[in-house]
Coordinates of C-alpha atoms and ligand atoms in Angstrom, one line a residue:
M1 CA -24.3 35.1 -62.8
T2 CA -27.7 34.4 -61.0
P3 CA -28.8 30.6 -61.3
S4 CA -32.5 30.4 -62.1
A5 CA -34.4 29.0 -59.2
P6 CA -35.6 25.4 -60.1
S7 CA -39.0 25.3 -61.4
L8 CA -41.6 23.8 -58.8
P9 CA -44.3 21.7 -59.6
F10 CA -46.7 23.5 -57.1
R11 CA -46.9 25.9 -54.8
D12 CA -49.3 25.5 -52.2
K13 CA -48.7 27.7 -48.9
G14 CA -49.8 26.1 -45.7
L15 CA -50.8 22.8 -48.2
A16 CA -54.3 23.5 -48.3
N17 CA -55.0 22.3 -51.8
T18 CA -52.2 19.4 -51.5
V19 CA -53.2 15.7 -50.7
A20 CA -50.4 14.4 -49.1
A21 CA -51.7 10.9 -47.6
E22 CA -54.2 8.3 -48.2
T23 CA -56.3 7.5 -45.1
Q24 CA -59.4 4.7 -44.3
M25 CA -59.8 6.8 -40.8
S26 CA -61.7 9.7 -40.9
F27 CA -63.7 11.2 -44.0
I28 CA -64.4 15.3 -43.7
D29 CA -66.3 17.2 -46.1
G30 CA -65.6 20.7 -45.0
A31 CA -68.7 22.5 -47.4
K32 CA -71.2 20.2 -45.8
G33 CA -69.9 20.0 -42.3
V34 CA -69.7 16.2 -42.1
L35 CA -67.3 13.6 -40.0
E36 CA -67.2 10.3 -40.2
Y37 CA -64.7 7.3 -38.7
V38 CA -64.9 4.6 -40.9
G39 CA -67.7 5.9 -42.4
I40 CA -69.6 6.4 -39.2
D41 CA -71.1 9.7 -38.9
I42 CA -69.8 11.4 -35.6
D43 CA -72.8 11.9 -34.2
S44 CA -74.0 8.3 -34.2
L45 CA -70.2 7.7 -32.4
A46 CA -70.8 10.4 -29.7
R47 CA -74.2 9.1 -28.7
Q48 CA -73.6 5.6 -28.9
S49 CA -69.8 4.5 -29.1
T50 CA -67.1 5.4 -26.2
F51 CA -63.7 6.1 -26.9
E52 CA -62.2 2.8 -26.6
E53 CA -64.7 1.3 -29.1
T54 CA -64.1 4.4 -31.5
V55 CA -60.0 3.6 -31.1
F56 CA -60.6 0.2 -32.2
L57 CA -62.6 1.0 -35.1
L58 CA -60.0 3.1 -36.2
W59 CA -56.8 0.8 -35.6
N60 CA -59.0 -1.8 -37.2
R61 CA -61.7 -0.2 -39.3
R62 CA -64.2 -1.9 -38.4
L63 CA -66.5 -2.2 -35.1
P64 CA -65.2 -5.0 -32.3
K65 CA -67.6 -7.6 -31.4
A66 CA -68.2 -7.8 -27.9
A67 CA -65.3 -10.3 -27.1
E68 CA -62.9 -8.3 -29.2
L69 CA -64.1 -5.0 -27.5
Q70 CA -63.4 -6.7 -23.9
A71 CA -60.0 -7.9 -24.7
F72 CA -59.1 -4.3 -26.0
C73 CA -60.1 -2.5 -23.1
A74 CA -58.0 -5.2 -20.9
S75 CA -55.0 -5.1 -23.0
V76 CA -55.3 -0.9 -22.4
R77 CA -56.0 -1.6 -18.9
S78 CA -53.0 -3.6 -18.4
E79 CA -50.9 -0.3 -20.1
Y80 CA -52.0 2.1 -17.5
E81 CA -49.2 2.0 -15.2
V82 CA -46.0 3.7 -16.0
D83 CA -42.2 2.8 -15.3
A84 CA -41.2 3.7 -11.7
R85 CA -38.4 5.5 -13.4
V86 CA -41.0 8.0 -15.1
H87 CA -42.5 8.8 -11.7
D88 CA -39.1 10.2 -11.0
I89 CA -39.1 12.2 -13.9
V90 CA -42.4 13.8 -13.2
R91 CA -41.4 14.6 -9.8
A92 CA -37.8 16.3 -11.8
L93 CA -40.2 18.5 -13.7
P94 CA -40.6 22.0 -12.7
R95 CA -44.4 22.8 -10.9
S96 CA -44.4 25.8 -13.2
T97 CA -44.0 24.0 -16.6
P98 CA -47.3 24.2 -18.6
P99 CA -48.4 21.1 -18.8
M100 CA -48.5 20.8 -22.5
H101 CA -44.5 21.0 -22.2
A102 CA -44.5 18.5 -19.3
L103 CA -46.8 15.8 -21.7
R104 CA -44.4 16.5 -24.7
T105 CA -41.6 15.8 -22.5
L106 CA -43.0 12.8 -20.8
V107 CA -44.2 10.8 -24.1
S108 CA -40.8 11.5 -25.2
C109 CA -39.4 9.8 -22.2
L110 CA -42.0 6.6 -22.4
A111 CA -39.4 5.5 -25.3
H112 CA -36.8 5.1 -22.6
F113 CA -38.2 2.1 -21.2
D114 CA -40.0 0.7 -23.8
R115 CA -37.4 -2.2 -25.5
E116 CA -39.3 -2.2 -28.9
A117 CA -38.9 1.6 -29.3
D118 CA -36.9 1.2 -32.1
E119 CA -38.8 -1.7 -33.4
N120 CA -40.8 -1.1 -36.7
S121 CA -42.5 -4.4 -37.2
P122 CA -46.8 -3.8 -37.9
E123 CA -47.0 -5.9 -34.4
A124 CA -44.9 -3.9 -32.5
N125 CA -46.1 -0.5 -33.4
R126 CA -50.0 -1.8 -32.4
R127 CA -48.2 -2.4 -29.0
K128 CA -46.8 0.7 -28.8
A129 CA -49.7 2.5 -29.8
L130 CA -51.6 0.6 -27.3
R131 CA -49.0 1.4 -24.9
L132 CA -49.1 5.3 -25.8
L133 CA -53.2 5.4 -25.6
A134 CA -52.9 3.7 -22.1
K135 CA -49.9 6.2 -20.4
T136 CA -50.7 9.1 -21.7
P137 CA -53.6 9.7 -19.5
T138 CA -51.3 8.5 -16.5
L139 CA -48.9 10.9 -17.4
I140 CA -50.7 14.0 -17.4
A141 CA -52.7 13.0 -14.2
M142 CA -49.2 12.2 -12.8
F143 CA -47.8 16.0 -13.6
D144 CA -50.8 17.7 -12.8
R145 CA -50.9 16.0 -9.3
H146 CA -46.8 16.7 -8.8
R147 CA -47.0 20.5 -9.5
K148 CA -50.4 20.6 -6.8
G149 CA -47.9 19.2 -4.4
K150 CA -50.1 16.0 -4.1
P151 CA -48.9 12.2 -4.1
F152 CA -49.6 10.4 -7.4
I153 CA -52.8 8.0 -7.6
A154 CA -52.2 4.7 -8.8
P155 CA -54.1 3.9 -12.0
D156 CA -57.5 1.7 -11.3
R157 CA -57.6 -1.7 -14.0
S158 CA -61.3 -2.1 -13.3
I159 CA -62.5 0.8 -15.4
G160 CA -62.0 2.4 -18.5
I161 CA -60.2 5.4 -19.9
A162 CA -62.0 8.6 -19.2
E163 CA -63.1 7.2 -15.6
N164 CA -59.9 6.4 -14.6
F165 CA -58.3 9.5 -15.6
L166 CA -60.7 11.6 -13.9
W167 CA -59.7 9.2 -10.8
M168 CA -56.2 9.6 -11.2
L169 CA -56.2 13.6 -11.7
N170 CA -58.9 14.1 -8.8
G171 CA -58.1 11.4 -6.4
A172 CA -61.9 10.9 -6.1
R173 CA -64.3 8.5 -7.8
P174 CA -66.3 10.8 -10.5
T175 CA -70.2 10.6 -11.1
E176 CA -71.3 8.6 -14.1
A177 CA -72.1 11.6 -16.0
M178 CA -68.9 13.5 -15.1
S179 CA -67.0 10.4 -16.9
R180 CA -69.4 9.9 -19.7
A181 CA -69.0 13.4 -20.4
L182 CA -65.3 13.2 -20.8
D183 CA -65.6 10.0 -23.0
I184 CA -68.0 12.0 -25.3
C185 CA -65.1 14.6 -25.7
L186 CA -62.5 12.0 -26.4
V187 CA -64.8 10.3 -28.8
L188 CA -65.0 13.8 -30.7
H189 CA -61.5 14.5 -30.5
A190 CA -59.8 10.9 -31.7
D191 CA -59.2 12.0 -35.1
H192 CA -59.8 14.4 -37.9
G193 CA -58.0 13.6 -41.3
L194 CA -54.6 15.4 -42.2
N195 CA -54.7 17.9 -39.6
A196 CA -51.3 19.8 -38.8
S197 CA -50.8 17.6 -35.4
T198 CA -51.6 14.3 -37.4
F199 CA -49.0 15.3 -40.2
A200 CA -46.6 15.9 -38.1
A201 CA -46.7 12.7 -36.9
R202 CA -46.7 11.2 -40.3
V203 CA -43.8 13.0 -41.6
T204 CA -41.7 11.8 -38.5
V205 CA -42.7 8.2 -39.0
A206 CA -42.6 8.0 -42.6
T207 CA -38.7 8.8 -42.1
L208 CA -38.9 5.1 -40.0
S209 CA -38.2 7.1 -37.0
D210 CA -40.5 5.6 -34.2
M211 CA -43.4 6.2 -32.8
Y212 CA -42.5 7.7 -29.8
S213 CA -40.8 10.4 -31.7
A214 CA -44.2 10.7 -34.1
I215 CA -46.0 11.6 -31.1
T216 CA -44.0 13.4 -29.1
T217 CA -44.0 15.5 -32.7
A218 CA -47.7 15.5 -32.5
V219 CA -47.7 16.5 -29.2
G220 CA -45.7 19.9 -30.1
T221 CA -47.7 20.4 -33.1
L222 CA -50.7 20.7 -31.2
K223 CA -49.9 22.8 -28.8
G224 CA -50.0 25.9 -30.7
P225 CA -53.3 28.4 -30.0
L226 CA -53.7 28.1 -33.8
H227 CA -54.4 24.0 -33.2
G228 CA -55.3 22.5 -30.2
G229 CA -54.2 25.2 -28.0
A230 CA -57.5 27.4 -29.0
N231 CA -59.4 25.8 -26.1
Q232 CA -57.9 26.8 -23.5
E233 CA -57.8 30.5 -25.4
V234 CA -61.4 29.8 -25.5
M235 CA -61.9 29.6 -22.0
E236 CA -59.5 32.5 -21.3
M237 CA -61.7 34.9 -23.2
L238 CA -64.9 33.7 -21.5
L239 CA -63.4 34.2 -18.4
E240 CA -62.1 37.7 -19.6
I241 CA -65.4 39.0 -20.9
G242 CA -66.8 38.1 -17.8
D243 CA -70.2 38.6 -18.1
I244 CA -73.2 38.5 -21.0
S245 CA -73.5 42.4 -21.1
K246 CA -69.8 42.8 -22.2
V247 CA -69.9 40.4 -24.8
D248 CA -71.2 42.6 -27.9
D249 CA -68.6 44.9 -27.1
Y250 CA -65.4 42.7 -26.7
I251 CA -65.9 40.2 -29.9
M252 CA -66.6 43.4 -32.4
G253 CA -63.6 45.3 -31.2
K254 CA -61.7 42.1 -31.5
L255 CA -63.5 41.8 -35.1
S256 CA -62.5 45.5 -35.8
R257 CA -58.9 45.4 -34.8
K258 CA -58.8 42.3 -37.2
E259 CA -58.1 40.0 -34.0
L260 CA -58.9 36.1 -34.0
V261 CA -61.9 35.0 -32.1
M262 CA -60.8 31.7 -30.9
G263 CA -63.0 28.9 -31.3
F264 CA -64.1 29.8 -34.7
G265 CA -63.1 29.0 -38.3
H266 CA -61.2 26.2 -39.6
R267 CA -59.2 25.1 -42.6
V268 CA -61.6 22.5 -43.5
Y269 CA -64.9 23.3 -42.6
K270 CA -66.7 26.1 -44.5
A271 CA -69.9 24.8 -43.0
Y272 CA -70.7 23.9 -39.1
D273 CA -68.3 21.9 -37.4
P274 CA -70.3 18.8 -36.6
R275 CA -68.2 18.0 -33.5
A276 CA -69.1 21.7 -32.6
G277 CA -72.7 20.7 -33.5
F278 CA -73.1 18.1 -30.8
L279 CA -71.1 19.7 -28.0
K280 CA -73.3 22.4 -28.2
T281 CA -76.1 20.8 -27.4
F282 CA -74.2 18.8 -25.0
A283 CA -72.2 21.7 -23.2
K284 CA -75.8 23.4 -22.7
Q285 CA -76.6 19.9 -20.7
V286 CA -73.1 19.9 -18.8
A287 CA -72.9 23.3 -18.0
T288 CA -77.5 23.2 -16.4
D289 CA -76.2 20.2 -14.2
T290 CA -73.2 22.1 -12.9
G291 CA -74.2 25.7 -12.2
N292 CA -72.2 27.0 -15.3
I293 CA -75.1 27.9 -17.6
T294 CA -74.0 31.8 -17.8
L295 CA -70.9 30.7 -19.2
Y296 CA -72.9 28.9 -21.8
D297 CA -74.9 32.0 -22.5
M298 CA -72.0 34.0 -23.3
S299 CA -71.2 31.2 -25.8
R300 CA -74.3 31.3 -27.3
R301 CA -74.2 35.4 -27.4
I302 CA -70.4 35.1 -28.8
E303 CA -71.7 32.5 -31.7
E304 CA -74.9 34.9 -33.0
I305 CA -72.7 37.9 -33.0
M306 CA -70.0 36.0 -35.1
A307 CA -73.0 34.7 -37.0
R308 CA -74.2 37.8 -37.9
E309 CA -70.7 39.6 -38.7
V310 CA -68.6 36.4 -40.0
S311 CA -70.5 33.2 -41.2
A312 CA -70.7 34.8 -44.9
K313 CA -67.0 33.8 -45.0
G314 CA -67.5 30.5 -43.7
I315 CA -66.6 31.0 -40.2
Y316 CA -68.7 29.0 -37.7
P317 CA -67.5 27.6 -34.3
N318 CA -65.3 24.8 -34.3
V319 CA -64.7 21.7 -32.0
D320 CA -63.0 23.7 -29.4
F321 CA -65.3 26.5 -28.8
Y322 CA -68.1 24.4 -26.6
S323 CA -65.5 21.9 -25.5
A324 CA -63.5 24.7 -23.7
T325 CA -67.1 25.3 -21.6
T326 CA -67.7 21.6 -21.3
Y327 CA -64.1 21.0 -19.5
Y328 CA -64.5 23.9 -17.3
S329 CA -68.0 22.5 -16.3
L330 CA -65.9 19.5 -15.6
G331 CA -63.9 21.0 -13.1
L332 CA -60.9 20.6 -15.3
D333 CA -57.8 23.3 -15.1
L334 CA -57.9 25.5 -17.9
D335 CA -54.0 24.6 -19.1
L336 CA -54.9 20.9 -19.3
F337 CA -57.8 21.5 -21.9
T338 CA -55.5 20.8 -24.6
C339 CA -53.8 17.6 -22.8
I340 CA -57.0 16.5 -22.9
F341 CA -57.0 17.0 -26.7
A342 CA -53.7 15.2 -27.0
M343 CA -55.0 12.0 -24.7
S344 CA -57.9 11.5 -27.1
R345 CA -55.7 12.3 -30.6
V346 CA -52.8 9.7 -29.4
G347 CA -56.2 7.5 -30.9
G348 CA -55.7 9.0 -34.3
W349 CA -51.7 10.0 -34.3
A350 CA -51.1 6.3 -33.8
G351 CA -53.5 5.1 -36.4
H352 CA -52.1 7.2 -38.6
C353 CA -48.5 6.3 -37.8
I354 CA -49.9 2.7 -38.5
E355 CA -51.3 3.6 -41.7
Q356 CA -48.4 5.5 -42.9
L357 CA -46.1 2.6 -42.3
E358 CA -48.4 0.2 -44.4
A359 CA -47.8 1.9 -47.6
N360 CA -44.7 4.4 -46.7
R361 CA -42.9 6.9 -48.9
L362 CA -40.5 10.0 -47.4
I363 CA -42.9 12.9 -47.0
R364 CA -40.6 15.8 -48.5
P365 CA -42.2 18.9 -49.9
Q366 CA -40.1 21.4 -51.5
A367 CA -39.5 25.0 -50.6
D368 CA -39.6 28.0 -53.1
Y369 CA -36.1 30.0 -52.5
V370 CA -36.6 33.5 -52.5
G371 CA -33.3 34.3 -51.1
P372 CA -30.3 36.1 -52.7
H373 CA -27.9 34.5 -54.5
G374 CA -23.9 35.0 -55.6
V375 CA -23.7 36.8 -52.4
K376 CA -19.8 37.2 -51.3
Y377 CA -18.3 35.1 -48.2
V378 CA -17.0 38.2 -46.0
A379 CA -14.4 37.2 -43.3
I380 CA -15.6 37.9 -40.1
A381 CA -13.2 40.7 -39.4
Q382 CA -14.5 42.5 -42.6
R383 CA -18.0 42.5 -41.5
Ligands
CMC1 N1 -61.8 35.5 -36.1 C1 -62.0 36.3 -36.9 N2 -61.5 36.1 -38.2 C2 -61.5 35.1 -38.9 C3 -61.2 33.7 -37.7 C4 -61.5 33.8 -36.2 N3 -61.5 32.7 -35.5 N4 -60.7 32.4 -38.6 C5 -60.5 33.2 -40.0 N5 -60.7 34.7 -39.5 C6 -60.9 35.3 -40.8 C7 -59.6 35.4 -41.3 O1 -59.0 36.8 -40.7 C8 -59.6 35.3 -43.0 O2 -60.3 37.3 -43.1 P1 -60.0 37.7 -44.5 O3 -60.3 36.9 -45.4 O4 -60.5 39.1 -44.2 O5 -58.3 37.8 -44.2 C9 -60.5 34.4 -43.4 O6 -61.1 34.7 -41.8 C10 -59.9 32.9 -43.4 O7 -59.2 33.1 -42.6 P2 -57.8 31.9 -42.9 O8 -56.9 32.4 -41.8 O9 -57.4 32.1 -44.2 O10 -58.5 30.7 -42.7 P3 -57.2 29.4 -42.2 O11 -57.7 28.1 -43.0 O12 -55.9 29.7 -42.9 O13 -57.3 29.4 -41.0 C11 -57.3 29.1 -38.6 C12 -57.9 28.4 -39.7 C13 -58.4 27.7 -37.7 C14 -56.4 28.5 -38.2 C15 -58.3 30.5 -38.4 O14 -59.7 30.1 -38.1 C16 -58.1 30.2 -37.1 O15 -57.0 30.6 -36.5 N6 -59.2 30.4 -36.0 C17 -59.1 30.5 -34.4 C18 -58.2 29.7 -33.6 C19 -58.8 27.9 -33.7 O16 -59.7 28.3 -32.8 N7 -58.2 27.1 -34.1 C20 -59.1 26.0 -33.9 C21 -59.2 24.7 -35.0 S1 -60.3 23.9 -34.3 C22 -59.7 22.4 -33.4 C23 -58.2 21.6 -34.7 O17 -58.2 21.1 -35.1 O18 -57.0 22.2 -33.8

């Protein structure tokens, strides 16, 4: 007899209608296109804050006083270096490995050199959050130098995360405008509710595993082209199109074949993604300053076509659309784009791990079994 399937409380494929956690970090109103970190709108933060201050805000749910920010920045900078044995691990990775694979491995490796890796007290988790925030840019820059056959550049404790990253990556001092442009992108990407990678991090930490495992899970989840991997694909698309005269045919062709246009659409926003709104103006400035205005013009044309064809479905540019042109204009390699997203989102992921553990409950949804029942086991020789 076939047993009847257990009745499930709620079927919600993709969990779009499920609230699985409480957060005080970011608020999203997808219908109105609003994003706030701890109640402060993203536009104000992008204009006036820095990445370090934004992370302090997310982790402490208030803005720091000047002395607190100074102390926080000093603590982050004191953690920039990674253990010498991590240098050897970076060198052992194949140069052809995509950087997001390298980052996933290297974030995981940090746990081996942290005596507090399995210490789950709130204080230890804050210290680990700080280490992950500080060391992730170092790992990305080191791997990029390794794959290009260049020597590692030691981090500079006298400068902030964005500037230090560009320094370690290029071995040349970035201009103030370049550092600030990257810093703004880091502010915009730092947190975004219960997105897929943040959810993955919370699921991992909710088992009382450890923060390194949670951030490793999150890096792997961010990598997918439906999530953080889209920024690289946007840039590949722009380069493939190559010229503004080819944009219309390319995009109309994609839509007629029912293919996705990367950098558009969002699970939560059915209005303009406010991060994309800010980045659009910003990308234009950076593209003008760096001689890449044709890429920006192509992006604008893609947006016009998408607005005409699919905005009725609530599909607008998302954060990845204009961040792609911005990163490209800053001279960053395409396959580093998602790593830079990760470098910022570590702030959000770690904050969510801390928050999850403040009122933890194992996250364990149910699956609706749709397979057969009562199937006889057939011995291997009879199959
Ligand atoms: N291009 C063309 N059509 C689209 C797109 C797109 N980028 N996104 C959604 N649609 C269509 C989709 O085909 C569907 O059409 P129909 O109703 O005719 O079948 C409709 O819009 C609804 O889409 P959906 O798949 O139900 O939306 P979703 O909420 O499941 O997916 C998404 C959201 C982000 C996965 C999807 O929009 C997408 O794949 N976008 C491209 C990838 C991308 O840019 N990802 C970055 C997201 S923002 C950064 C981040 O948070 O990681």
